[in-house]
Short mmCIF file of C-alpha atoms and ligand atoms in Angstrom, two decimals:
data_model
loop_
_atom_site.label_atom_id
_atom_site.label_comp_id
_atom_site.label_asym_id
_atom_site.label_seq_id
_atom_site.Cartn_x
_atom_site.Cartn_y
_atom_site.Cartn_z
CA UNK A 184 -175.16 56.71 110.32
CA UNK A 185 -171.50 57.21 109.43
CA UNK A 186 -169.92 55.12 112.17
CA UNK A 187 -166.17 55.27 111.58
CA UNK A 188 -164.03 56.45 114.44
CA UNK A 189 -161.78 59.41 114.20
CA UNK A 190 -158.21 58.84 113.53
CA UNK A 191 -158.05 55.38 112.05
CA UNK A 192 -156.74 56.81 108.79
CA UNK A 193 -153.63 58.97 108.96
CA UNK A 194 -153.60 61.97 106.67
CA UNK A 195 -151.53 61.25 103.57
CA UNK A 196 -148.23 63.02 103.48
CA UNK A 197 -149.21 64.75 100.24
CA UNK A 198 -152.83 65.82 100.63
CA UNK A 199 -152.26 68.50 98.06
CA UNK A 200 -152.09 65.85 95.31
CA UNK A 201 -155.68 65.47 94.21
CA UNK A 202 -156.92 62.19 92.79
CA UNK A 203 -156.59 63.54 89.29
CA UNK A 204 -159.12 61.58 87.32
CA UNK A 205 -162.16 60.55 89.34
CA UNK A 206 -165.68 60.06 88.08
CA UNK A 207 -168.84 59.64 90.13
CA UNK A 208 -171.75 57.50 89.01
CA UNK A 209 -174.72 55.65 90.42
CA UNK A 210 -173.85 52.27 91.96
CA UNK A 211 -174.97 49.05 90.27
CA UNK A 212 -175.18 45.50 91.70
CA UNK A 213 -171.76 44.76 90.15
CA UNK A 214 -170.24 47.25 92.67
CA UNK A 215 -171.39 45.24 95.70
CA UNK A 216 -168.06 43.49 96.34
CA UNK A 217 -166.16 46.76 96.21
CA UNK A 218 -168.63 48.53 98.50
CA UNK A 219 -168.59 45.75 101.07
CA UNK A 220 -164.78 45.84 101.05
CA UNK A 221 -164.79 49.63 101.53
CA UNK A 222 -167.27 49.30 104.35
CA UNK A 223 -165.18 46.71 106.18
CA UNK A 224 -162.04 48.78 105.85
CA UNK A 225 -163.68 52.06 106.90
CA UNK A 226 -165.96 51.10 109.79
CA UNK A 227 -165.28 49.01 112.88
CA UNK A 228 -168.96 48.51 113.76
CA UNK A 229 -172.49 49.45 112.63
CA UNK A 230 -171.56 48.35 109.11
CA UNK A 231 -173.96 48.28 106.21
CA UNK A 232 -174.41 44.64 105.15
CA UNK A 233 -174.19 43.33 101.59
CA UNK A 234 -177.91 42.72 101.72
CA UNK A 235 -178.65 46.28 102.80
CA UNK A 236 -176.38 47.63 100.05
CA UNK A 237 -178.28 45.52 97.54
CA UNK A 238 -181.62 46.83 98.82
CA UNK A 239 -180.38 50.41 98.75
CA UNK A 240 -179.20 50.06 95.16
CA UNK A 241 -182.66 48.86 94.14
CA UNK A 242 -184.64 51.33 96.24
CA UNK A 243 -186.35 54.40 94.84
CA UNK A 244 -185.94 56.15 98.20
CA UNK A 245 -182.15 55.72 98.26
CA UNK A 246 -179.22 56.52 96.04
CA UNK A 247 -175.72 55.11 96.21
CA UNK A 248 -172.99 56.91 94.33
CA UNK A 249 -169.55 55.46 93.72
CA UNK A 250 -166.35 57.29 92.85
CA UNK A 251 -164.07 55.45 90.49
CA UNK A 252 -160.62 56.08 89.14
CA UNK A 253 -160.57 57.29 85.57
CA UNK A 254 -163.55 57.82 83.36
CA UNK A 255 -165.38 54.49 83.72
CA UNK A 256 -164.52 50.98 84.73
CA UNK A 257 -161.67 51.98 87.08
CA UNK A 258 -161.21 50.87 90.68
CA UNK A 259 -163.91 51.96 93.13
CA UNK A 260 -162.33 54.58 95.41
CA UNK A 261 -165.31 55.41 97.60
CA UNK A 262 -169.06 55.42 97.93
CA UNK A 263 -171.80 57.56 99.46
CA UNK A 264 -175.34 56.49 100.37
CA UNK A 265 -178.27 58.90 100.45
CA UNK A 266 -181.77 58.28 101.78
CA UNK A 267 -184.84 60.25 100.74
CA UNK A 268 -187.80 60.29 103.08
CA UNK A 269 -191.01 60.49 101.09
CA UNK A 270 -193.12 63.59 101.41
CA UNK A 271 -190.38 65.71 103.00
CA UNK A 272 -187.82 68.18 101.77
CA UNK A 273 -185.10 66.19 103.52
CA UNK A 274 -182.32 63.96 102.32
CA UNK A 275 -180.02 62.08 104.67
CA UNK A 276 -176.41 61.17 104.06
CA UNK A 277 -176.52 57.66 105.39
CA UNK A 278 -172.90 56.74 104.80
CA UNK A 279 -169.71 57.93 103.14
CA UNK A 280 -166.43 56.06 102.86
CA UNK A 281 -163.24 56.39 100.87
CA UNK A 282 -160.56 53.70 100.35
CA UNK A 283 -157.55 54.20 102.59
CA UNK A 284 -155.22 54.29 99.62
CA UNK A 285 -157.12 57.26 98.17
CA UNK A 286 -157.80 59.15 101.40
CA UNK A 287 -156.97 62.83 101.64
CA UNK A 288 -157.09 63.41 97.89
CA UNK A 289 -160.46 65.00 97.52
CA UNK A 290 -162.53 61.90 96.79
CA UNK A 291 -164.68 62.29 99.92
CA UNK A 292 -165.39 65.94 99.13
CA UNK A 293 -166.22 65.06 95.54
CA UNK A 294 -168.71 62.40 96.66
CA UNK A 295 -170.26 64.76 99.20
CA UNK A 296 -170.81 67.43 96.56
CA UNK A 297 -172.26 64.86 94.18
CA UNK A 298 -174.70 63.85 96.94
CA UNK A 299 -175.75 67.47 97.43
CA UNK A 300 -176.33 67.89 93.69
CA UNK A 301 -178.32 64.63 93.53
CA UNK A 302 -180.47 65.60 96.52
CA UNK A 303 -181.12 69.08 95.10
CA UNK A 304 -182.05 67.45 91.83
CA UNK A 305 -184.64 65.39 93.69
CA UNK A 306 -186.19 68.56 95.08
CA UNK A 307 -184.67 68.22 98.56
CA UNK A 308 -183.95 71.44 100.40
CA UNK A 309 -181.89 70.09 103.31
CA UNK A 310 -179.22 67.43 103.57
CA UNK A 311 -178.76 66.00 107.06
CA UNK A 312 -176.28 63.56 108.52
CA UNK A 313 -174.97 62.08 111.74
CA UNK A 314 -171.29 61.59 112.46
CA UNK A 315 -169.41 60.11 115.40
CA UNK A 316 -168.32 62.81 117.76
CA UNK A 317 -164.71 61.58 117.55
CA UNK A 318 -164.56 61.52 113.73
CA UNK A 319 -162.42 64.63 113.40
CA UNK A 320 -161.71 64.08 109.75
CA UNK A 321 -165.29 63.71 108.57
CA UNK A 322 -166.43 66.59 110.82
CA UNK A 323 -163.74 68.77 109.28
CA UNK A 324 -165.00 67.87 105.81
CA UNK A 325 -168.63 68.65 106.66
CA UNK A 326 -167.83 71.94 108.36
CA UNK A 327 -165.65 73.06 105.48
CA UNK A 328 -168.57 72.37 103.10
CA UNK A 329 -170.90 74.60 105.11
CA UNK A 330 -172.78 72.06 107.24
CA UNK A 331 -174.09 73.48 110.51
CA UNK A 332 -174.37 71.51 113.74
CA UNK A 333 -178.02 71.01 114.71
CA UNK A 334 -177.83 68.60 117.61
CA UNK A 335 -176.31 65.61 119.31
CA UNK A 336 -177.65 62.10 119.91
CA UNK A 337 -176.28 60.48 123.06
CA UNK A 338 -175.37 56.78 123.00
CA UNK A 339 -175.98 56.56 119.26
CA UNK A 340 -173.40 54.05 118.09
CA UNK A 341 -172.76 50.44 119.13
CA UNK A 342 -169.90 51.55 121.43
CA UNK A 343 -172.15 54.25 123.02
CA UNK A 344 -170.36 57.11 121.26
CA UNK A 345 -172.65 60.13 120.73
CA UNK A 346 -173.44 61.32 117.21
CA UNK A 347 -173.28 64.93 116.11
CA UNK A 348 -176.02 65.96 113.72
CA UNK A 349 -175.32 68.37 110.89
CA UNK A 350 -177.42 69.88 108.12
CA UNK A 351 -176.93 72.01 105.05
CA UNK A 352 -179.42 74.04 103.04
CA UNK A 353 -179.19 72.95 99.41
CA UNK A 354 -179.17 75.76 96.87
CA UNK A 355 -177.89 74.21 93.65
CA UNK A 356 -175.00 75.77 91.84
CA UNK A 357 -176.75 78.49 89.85
CA UNK A 358 -176.61 81.90 91.50
CA UNK A 359 -179.86 83.79 91.10
CA UNK A 360 -180.14 87.53 91.46
CA UNK A 361 -183.21 89.62 90.70
CA UNK A 362 -181.78 92.78 92.21
CA UNK A 363 -184.00 92.52 95.30
CA UNK A 364 -181.73 93.10 98.32
CA UNK A 365 -182.01 90.93 101.41
CA UNK A 366 -182.92 92.32 104.85
CA UNK A 367 -183.02 90.21 108.03
CA UNK A 368 -185.87 90.91 110.43
CA UNK A 369 -184.69 92.34 113.76
CA UNK A 370 -187.77 91.34 115.79
CA UNK A 371 -189.96 88.23 115.99
CA UNK A 372 -193.00 89.94 114.52
CA UNK A 373 -191.80 92.10 111.62
CA UNK A 374 -191.51 89.46 108.85
CA UNK A 375 -194.29 91.10 106.82
CA UNK A 376 -192.85 94.59 106.96
CA UNK A 377 -189.37 93.27 106.12
CA UNK A 378 -190.73 91.54 103.00
CA UNK A 379 -192.34 94.80 101.97
CA UNK A 380 -189.11 96.70 102.59
CA UNK A 381 -187.11 94.33 100.40
CA UNK A 382 -189.61 94.73 97.54
CA UNK A 383 -189.60 98.52 97.94
CA UNK A 384 -185.81 98.70 98.08
CA UNK A 385 -185.73 97.53 94.47
CA UNK A 386 -188.92 99.07 93.12
CA UNK A 387 -189.37 102.41 94.91
CA UNK A 388 -186.66 104.94 94.00
CA UNK A 389 -184.74 106.26 97.00
CA UNK A 390 -186.23 103.79 99.51
CA UNK A 391 -183.98 103.05 102.50
CA UNK A 392 -183.80 99.74 104.37
CA UNK A 393 -183.30 100.22 108.09
CA UNK A 394 -184.80 99.13 111.44
CA UNK A 395 -186.66 102.44 111.81
CA UNK A 396 -188.49 101.77 108.54
CA UNK A 397 -189.01 98.12 109.61
CA UNK A 398 -190.96 99.25 112.68
CA UNK A 399 -192.75 102.03 110.83
CA UNK A 400 -194.07 99.70 108.12
CA UNK A 401 -195.02 97.13 110.75
CA UNK A 402 -197.02 99.78 112.64
CA UNK A 403 -198.79 100.60 109.37
CA UNK A 404 -199.68 96.99 108.52
CA UNK A 405 -200.03 95.13 111.83
CA UNK A 406 -203.18 93.39 113.02
CA UNK A 407 -202.15 94.67 116.51
CA UNK A 408 -202.31 91.26 118.23
CA UNK A 409 -201.47 87.78 117.04
CA UNK A 410 -201.09 84.52 118.97
CA UNK A 411 -199.07 85.85 121.86
CA UNK A 412 -197.19 89.11 121.80
CA UNK A 413 -197.32 91.83 119.16
CA UNK A 414 -199.26 91.10 115.99
CA UNK A 415 -197.84 90.25 112.63
CA UNK A 416 -198.93 91.93 109.43
CA UNK A 417 -202.20 91.38 107.62
CA UNK A 418 -202.36 91.02 103.81
CA UNK A 419 -204.76 93.94 103.42
CA UNK A 420 -202.56 96.06 105.70
CA UNK A 421 -199.45 95.16 103.69
CA UNK A 422 -201.20 96.02 100.43
CA UNK A 423 -202.48 99.37 101.75
CA UNK A 424 -199.01 100.24 103.08
CA UNK A 425 -197.35 99.18 99.80
CA UNK A 426 -199.80 101.41 97.91
CA UNK A 427 -199.13 104.38 100.17
CA UNK A 428 -195.37 103.94 99.75
CA UNK A 429 -195.53 103.86 95.95
CA UNK A 430 -196.06 100.26 94.80
CA UNK A 431 -199.01 98.72 92.98
CA UNK A 432 -200.58 95.92 95.04
CA UNK A 433 -203.09 93.13 94.50
CA UNK A 434 -204.45 91.02 97.35
CA UNK A 435 -205.07 87.27 97.01
CA UNK A 436 -206.72 85.68 100.01
CA UNK A 437 -208.59 82.38 100.20
CA UNK A 438 -211.27 83.56 102.62
CA UNK A 439 -213.14 86.80 103.15
CA UNK A 440 -213.37 88.68 106.44
CA UNK A 441 -211.12 88.72 109.47
CA UNK A 442 -207.97 86.63 109.55
CA UNK A 443 -205.85 85.05 112.28
CA UNK A 444 -208.53 85.48 114.97
CA UNK A 445 -208.59 81.77 115.88
CA UNK A 446 -205.11 81.95 117.41
CA UNK A 447 -206.15 84.68 119.86
CA UNK A 448 -208.13 83.66 122.95
CA UNK A 449 -209.15 87.01 124.39
CA UNK A 450 -212.42 88.36 122.96
CA UNK A 451 -211.18 91.88 123.70
CA UNK A 452 -208.09 91.37 121.54
CA UNK A 453 -210.15 89.74 118.80
CA UNK A 454 -212.36 92.81 118.71
CA UNK A 455 -209.37 95.13 118.29
CA UNK A 456 -207.91 92.92 115.56
CA UNK A 457 -211.22 92.87 113.71
CA UNK A 458 -211.43 96.68 113.83
CA UNK A 459 -207.86 97.06 112.51
CA UNK A 460 -208.64 94.66 109.65
CA UNK A 461 -211.91 96.39 108.84
CA UNK A 462 -209.94 99.62 108.50
CA UNK A 463 -207.46 97.94 106.10
CA UNK A 464 -210.24 96.50 103.96
CA UNK A 465 -212.00 99.88 103.72
CA UNK A 466 -208.79 101.67 102.75
CA UNK A 467 -207.92 98.94 100.21
CA UNK A 468 -211.34 99.53 98.63
CA UNK A 469 -210.84 103.33 98.68
CA UNK A 470 -207.48 102.94 96.89
CA UNK A 471 -209.00 100.58 94.31
CA UNK A 472 -206.63 97.75 95.31
CA UNK A 473 -207.90 94.54 93.66
CA UNK A 474 -208.88 91.82 96.16
CA UNK A 475 -209.23 88.30 94.79
CA UNK A 476 -211.02 86.01 97.25
CA UNK A 477 -209.72 82.62 96.21
CA UNK A 478 -206.59 80.60 96.88
CA UNK A 479 -203.96 81.76 94.40
CA UNK A 480 -202.41 79.00 92.31
CA UNK A 481 -198.72 78.48 91.81
CA UNK A 482 -199.20 79.23 88.11
CA UNK A 483 -200.76 82.59 88.93
CA UNK A 484 -197.89 83.44 91.27
CA UNK A 485 -195.33 82.41 88.63
CA UNK A 486 -197.08 84.47 85.98
CA UNK A 487 -196.88 87.50 88.26
CA UNK A 488 -193.18 86.94 89.01
CA UNK A 489 -192.58 86.60 85.24
CA UNK A 490 -193.80 90.19 84.81
CA UNK A 491 -190.95 91.33 87.07
CA UNK A 492 -193.10 91.71 90.18
CA UNK A 493 -192.60 90.33 93.68
CA UNK A 494 -195.05 88.66 96.05
CA UNK A 495 -195.30 88.62 99.83
CA UNK A 496 -196.63 85.15 100.60
CA UNK A 497 -198.00 83.70 103.84
CA UNK A 498 -196.33 80.41 104.81
CA UNK A 499 -196.69 78.19 107.79
CA UNK A 500 -193.76 78.70 110.14
CA UNK A 501 -194.16 75.04 110.90
CA UNK A 502 -192.43 74.15 107.66
CA UNK A 503 -189.74 76.78 107.91
CA UNK A 504 -188.78 76.61 111.55
CA UNK A 505 -191.08 74.07 113.22
CA UNK A 506 -193.29 76.70 114.85
CA UNK A 507 -197.00 76.94 114.21
CA UNK A 508 -196.97 80.64 113.50
CA UNK A 509 -197.93 82.58 110.41
CA UNK A 510 -194.87 83.84 108.58
CA UNK A 511 -194.34 86.05 105.52
CA UNK A 512 -191.68 85.50 102.88
CA UNK A 513 -190.89 87.46 99.71
CA UNK A 514 -190.95 85.56 96.43
CA UNK A 515 -188.93 87.44 93.82
CA UNK A 516 -187.71 84.90 91.27
CA UNK A 517 -188.42 81.70 89.40
CA UNK A 518 -185.81 79.46 87.77
CA UNK A 519 -188.26 77.19 85.95
CA UNK A 520 -188.33 74.61 88.75
CA UNK A 521 -188.09 76.59 91.98
CA UNK A 522 -189.49 79.82 93.30
CA UNK A 523 -186.69 82.01 94.62
CA UNK A 524 -187.46 83.71 97.90
CA UNK A 525 -186.02 85.83 100.65
CA UNK A 526 -187.01 84.58 104.10
CA UNK A 527 -186.46 87.52 106.46
CA UNK A 528 -186.07 85.11 109.39
CA UNK A 529 -182.54 83.76 109.96
CA UNK A 530 -182.74 80.94 112.50
CA UNK A 531 -179.60 81.75 114.53
CA UNK A 532 -180.54 79.04 117.01
CA UNK A 533 -180.10 76.50 114.21
CA UNK A 534 -176.79 78.00 113.16
CA UNK A 535 -178.27 79.55 110.03
CA UNK A 536 -176.71 82.55 108.36
CA UNK A 537 -178.14 84.95 105.79
CA UNK A 538 -176.88 82.52 103.13
CA UNK A 539 -179.57 80.09 104.33
CA UNK A 540 -182.37 82.63 104.05
CA UNK A 541 -181.61 84.82 101.02
CA UNK A 542 -182.26 83.80 97.39
CA UNK A 543 -183.56 80.47 98.65
CA UNK A 544 -184.68 78.15 95.82
CA UNK A 545 -187.74 76.15 96.89
CA UNK A 546 -189.14 73.44 94.60
CA UNK A 547 -192.60 74.35 93.31
CA UNK A 548 -194.30 71.43 95.06
CA UNK A 549 -192.64 72.13 98.42
CA UNK A 550 -193.49 75.81 98.25
CA UNK A 551 -197.08 75.08 97.25
CA UNK A 552 -197.49 72.95 100.39
CA UNK A 553 -195.86 75.56 102.61
CA UNK A 554 -197.93 78.46 101.36
CA UNK A 555 -200.92 77.97 103.63
CA UNK A 556 -201.59 78.51 107.28
CA UNK A 557 -203.72 77.03 110.02
CA UNK A 558 -206.53 74.51 110.12
CA UNK A 559 -208.50 76.34 107.45
CA UNK A 560 -205.50 76.28 105.10
CA UNK A 561 -205.54 80.07 104.74
CA UNK A 562 -203.73 81.09 101.58
CA UNK A 563 -202.72 84.71 101.27
CA UNK A 564 -200.38 86.76 99.13
CA UNK A 565 -199.85 90.36 98.16
CA UNK A 566 -198.60 90.73 94.59
CA UNK A 567 -196.46 93.83 94.20
CA UNK A 568 -195.30 95.69 91.09
CA UNK A 569 -193.54 98.97 90.42
CA UNK A 570 -196.13 101.75 90.09
CA UNK A 571 -197.40 101.79 86.53
CA UNK A 572 -198.20 105.48 86.07
C1 COA B 881 -164.15 61.01 106.03
C2 COA B 881 -163.70 60.55 104.64
C3 COA B 881 -164.91 60.15 103.82
C4 COA B 881 -163.01 61.72 103.95
O1 COA B 881 -162.68 61.34 102.64
P1 COA B 881 -161.33 61.84 101.95
O2 COA B 881 -161.40 61.49 100.51
O3 COA B 881 -160.19 61.35 102.71
O4 COA B 881 -161.47 63.40 102.16
P2 COA B 881 -160.94 64.54 101.18
O5 COA B 881 -159.61 64.21 100.63
O6 COA B 881 -162.02 64.85 100.20
O7 COA B 881 -160.75 65.70 102.21
C5 COA B 881 -161.80 66.49 102.56
C6 COA B 881 -161.52 67.17 103.87
O8 COA B 881 -161.56 66.23 104.93
C7 COA B 881 -160.67 66.69 105.95
N1 COA B 881 -159.62 65.71 106.13
C8 COA B 881 -159.18 64.77 105.25
N2 COA B 881 -158.23 64.04 105.84
C9 COA B 881 -158.05 64.52 107.09
C10 COA B 881 -157.21 64.19 108.18
N3 COA B 881 -156.34 63.19 108.13
N4 COA B 881 -157.34 64.88 109.32
C11 COA B 881 -158.23 65.90 109.42
N5 COA B 881 -159.04 66.26 108.41
C12 COA B 881 -158.95 65.58 107.27
C13 COA B 881 -160.12 68.00 105.48
O9 COA B 881 -160.99 69.03 105.87
C14 COA B 881 -160.19 67.83 104.00
O10 COA B 881 -160.17 69.03 103.31
P3 COA B 881 -158.76 69.70 102.86
O11 COA B 881 -157.97 68.62 102.19
O12 COA B 881 -159.17 70.79 101.93
O13 COA B 881 -158.12 70.15 104.11
C15 COA B 881 -162.69 59.37 104.71
O14 COA B 881 -161.65 59.74 105.54
C16 COA B 881 -163.26 58.08 105.19
O15 COA B 881 -163.73 57.26 104.40
N6 COA B 881 -163.22 57.86 106.51
C17 COA B 881 -163.73 56.60 107.08
C18 COA B 881 -165.22 56.52 106.97
C19 COA B 881 -165.90 57.73 107.59
O16 COA B 881 -165.51 58.24 108.62
N7 COA B 881 -166.97 58.20 106.92
C20 COA B 881 -167.71 59.36 107.35
C21 COA B 881 -168.80 58.91 108.23
S1 COA B 881 -169.86 60.25 108.71
#
């Protein structure tokens, strides 16, 4: 919500003086008076009522944090309210306000970061918020913390002011590096080959990542057609290509036979796809590549990653970028609570950068839901390891 207008609070003359001792904790009912006072001072309209604050404090789908001076028991300097929608990877910053006397001293930033940490801790992968278009100060804070604009709601506030929408991918504060380099796909259809390239760049000596190789590997592993336009890669094709380029591969697929045919209307195209896939299956058998026809479990995937391997996993594009297309990502790490993946697709149209797609920590449960495609819930992965011999 975040309804305050822009310039109601002048910047303090000494913004460089941080509020030295500030602690952040979860709000309790005893903070209600202070929060209501902050709300009245910060917002001219669309205020959160005492009753709503009380409900939010008691709700399991919300979290209110307060910043106080000193260690504990000091004056309340600001608050932030977060909402968690059940069954999604989203958290929403519902409100943020800092007392005028403490403005410009880092309290707002501190609360924002505490919200991000709390949301990440609750297995959220995105934090979203709305802010009045004329709230220069808050917008500046969000931009400087890496929030990207994702839209605009017209006539959002009581005075008809539009809201800008922002979001940030939450990554926690622990950097994670398995030595697998990141490569961004340069076409709409080469996610599979890009995943393979990233795995090979670490595990095949002398392998080079470049767009020529991206297209070459795609030509080796494509189903030819898929949905509309050029086809994406098939798990058997990826495994055969990985094998030929020097990696050990193992195929896990929840159903036997041809894949992805239901998205293609033309019988002619279906026939070509089926022939290409038959070829992959025959070659996989010739190479002795293990094929496990059952949905792989998260535990199995984690056990493979623990051996130092990587896995190209099919996910529904619906979860990643709201498109019902099959999409491949490369899982290469595990921090005990998240799988760490490289998503070769950087959604420029959503203002994403490589930082939003590389070394992405996804909570186990979220990833488990994402790793299936289509009505039949197709589950497919190619487990890759450095060549043993
Ligand atoms: C927006 C708000 C929460 C910021 O809190 P704050 O404690 O003053 O902010 P911080 O001191 O942490 O400053 C963080 C950043 O905000 C921006 N900022 C702060 N004061 C600013 C000002 N007067 N003008 C422009 N930008 C300003 C700066 O980017 C600043 O970073 P910097 O100091 O490194 O340059 C606070 O001003 C507030 O409560 N405003 C009224 C309520 C509101 O608008 N809430 C947000 C609704 S979405």
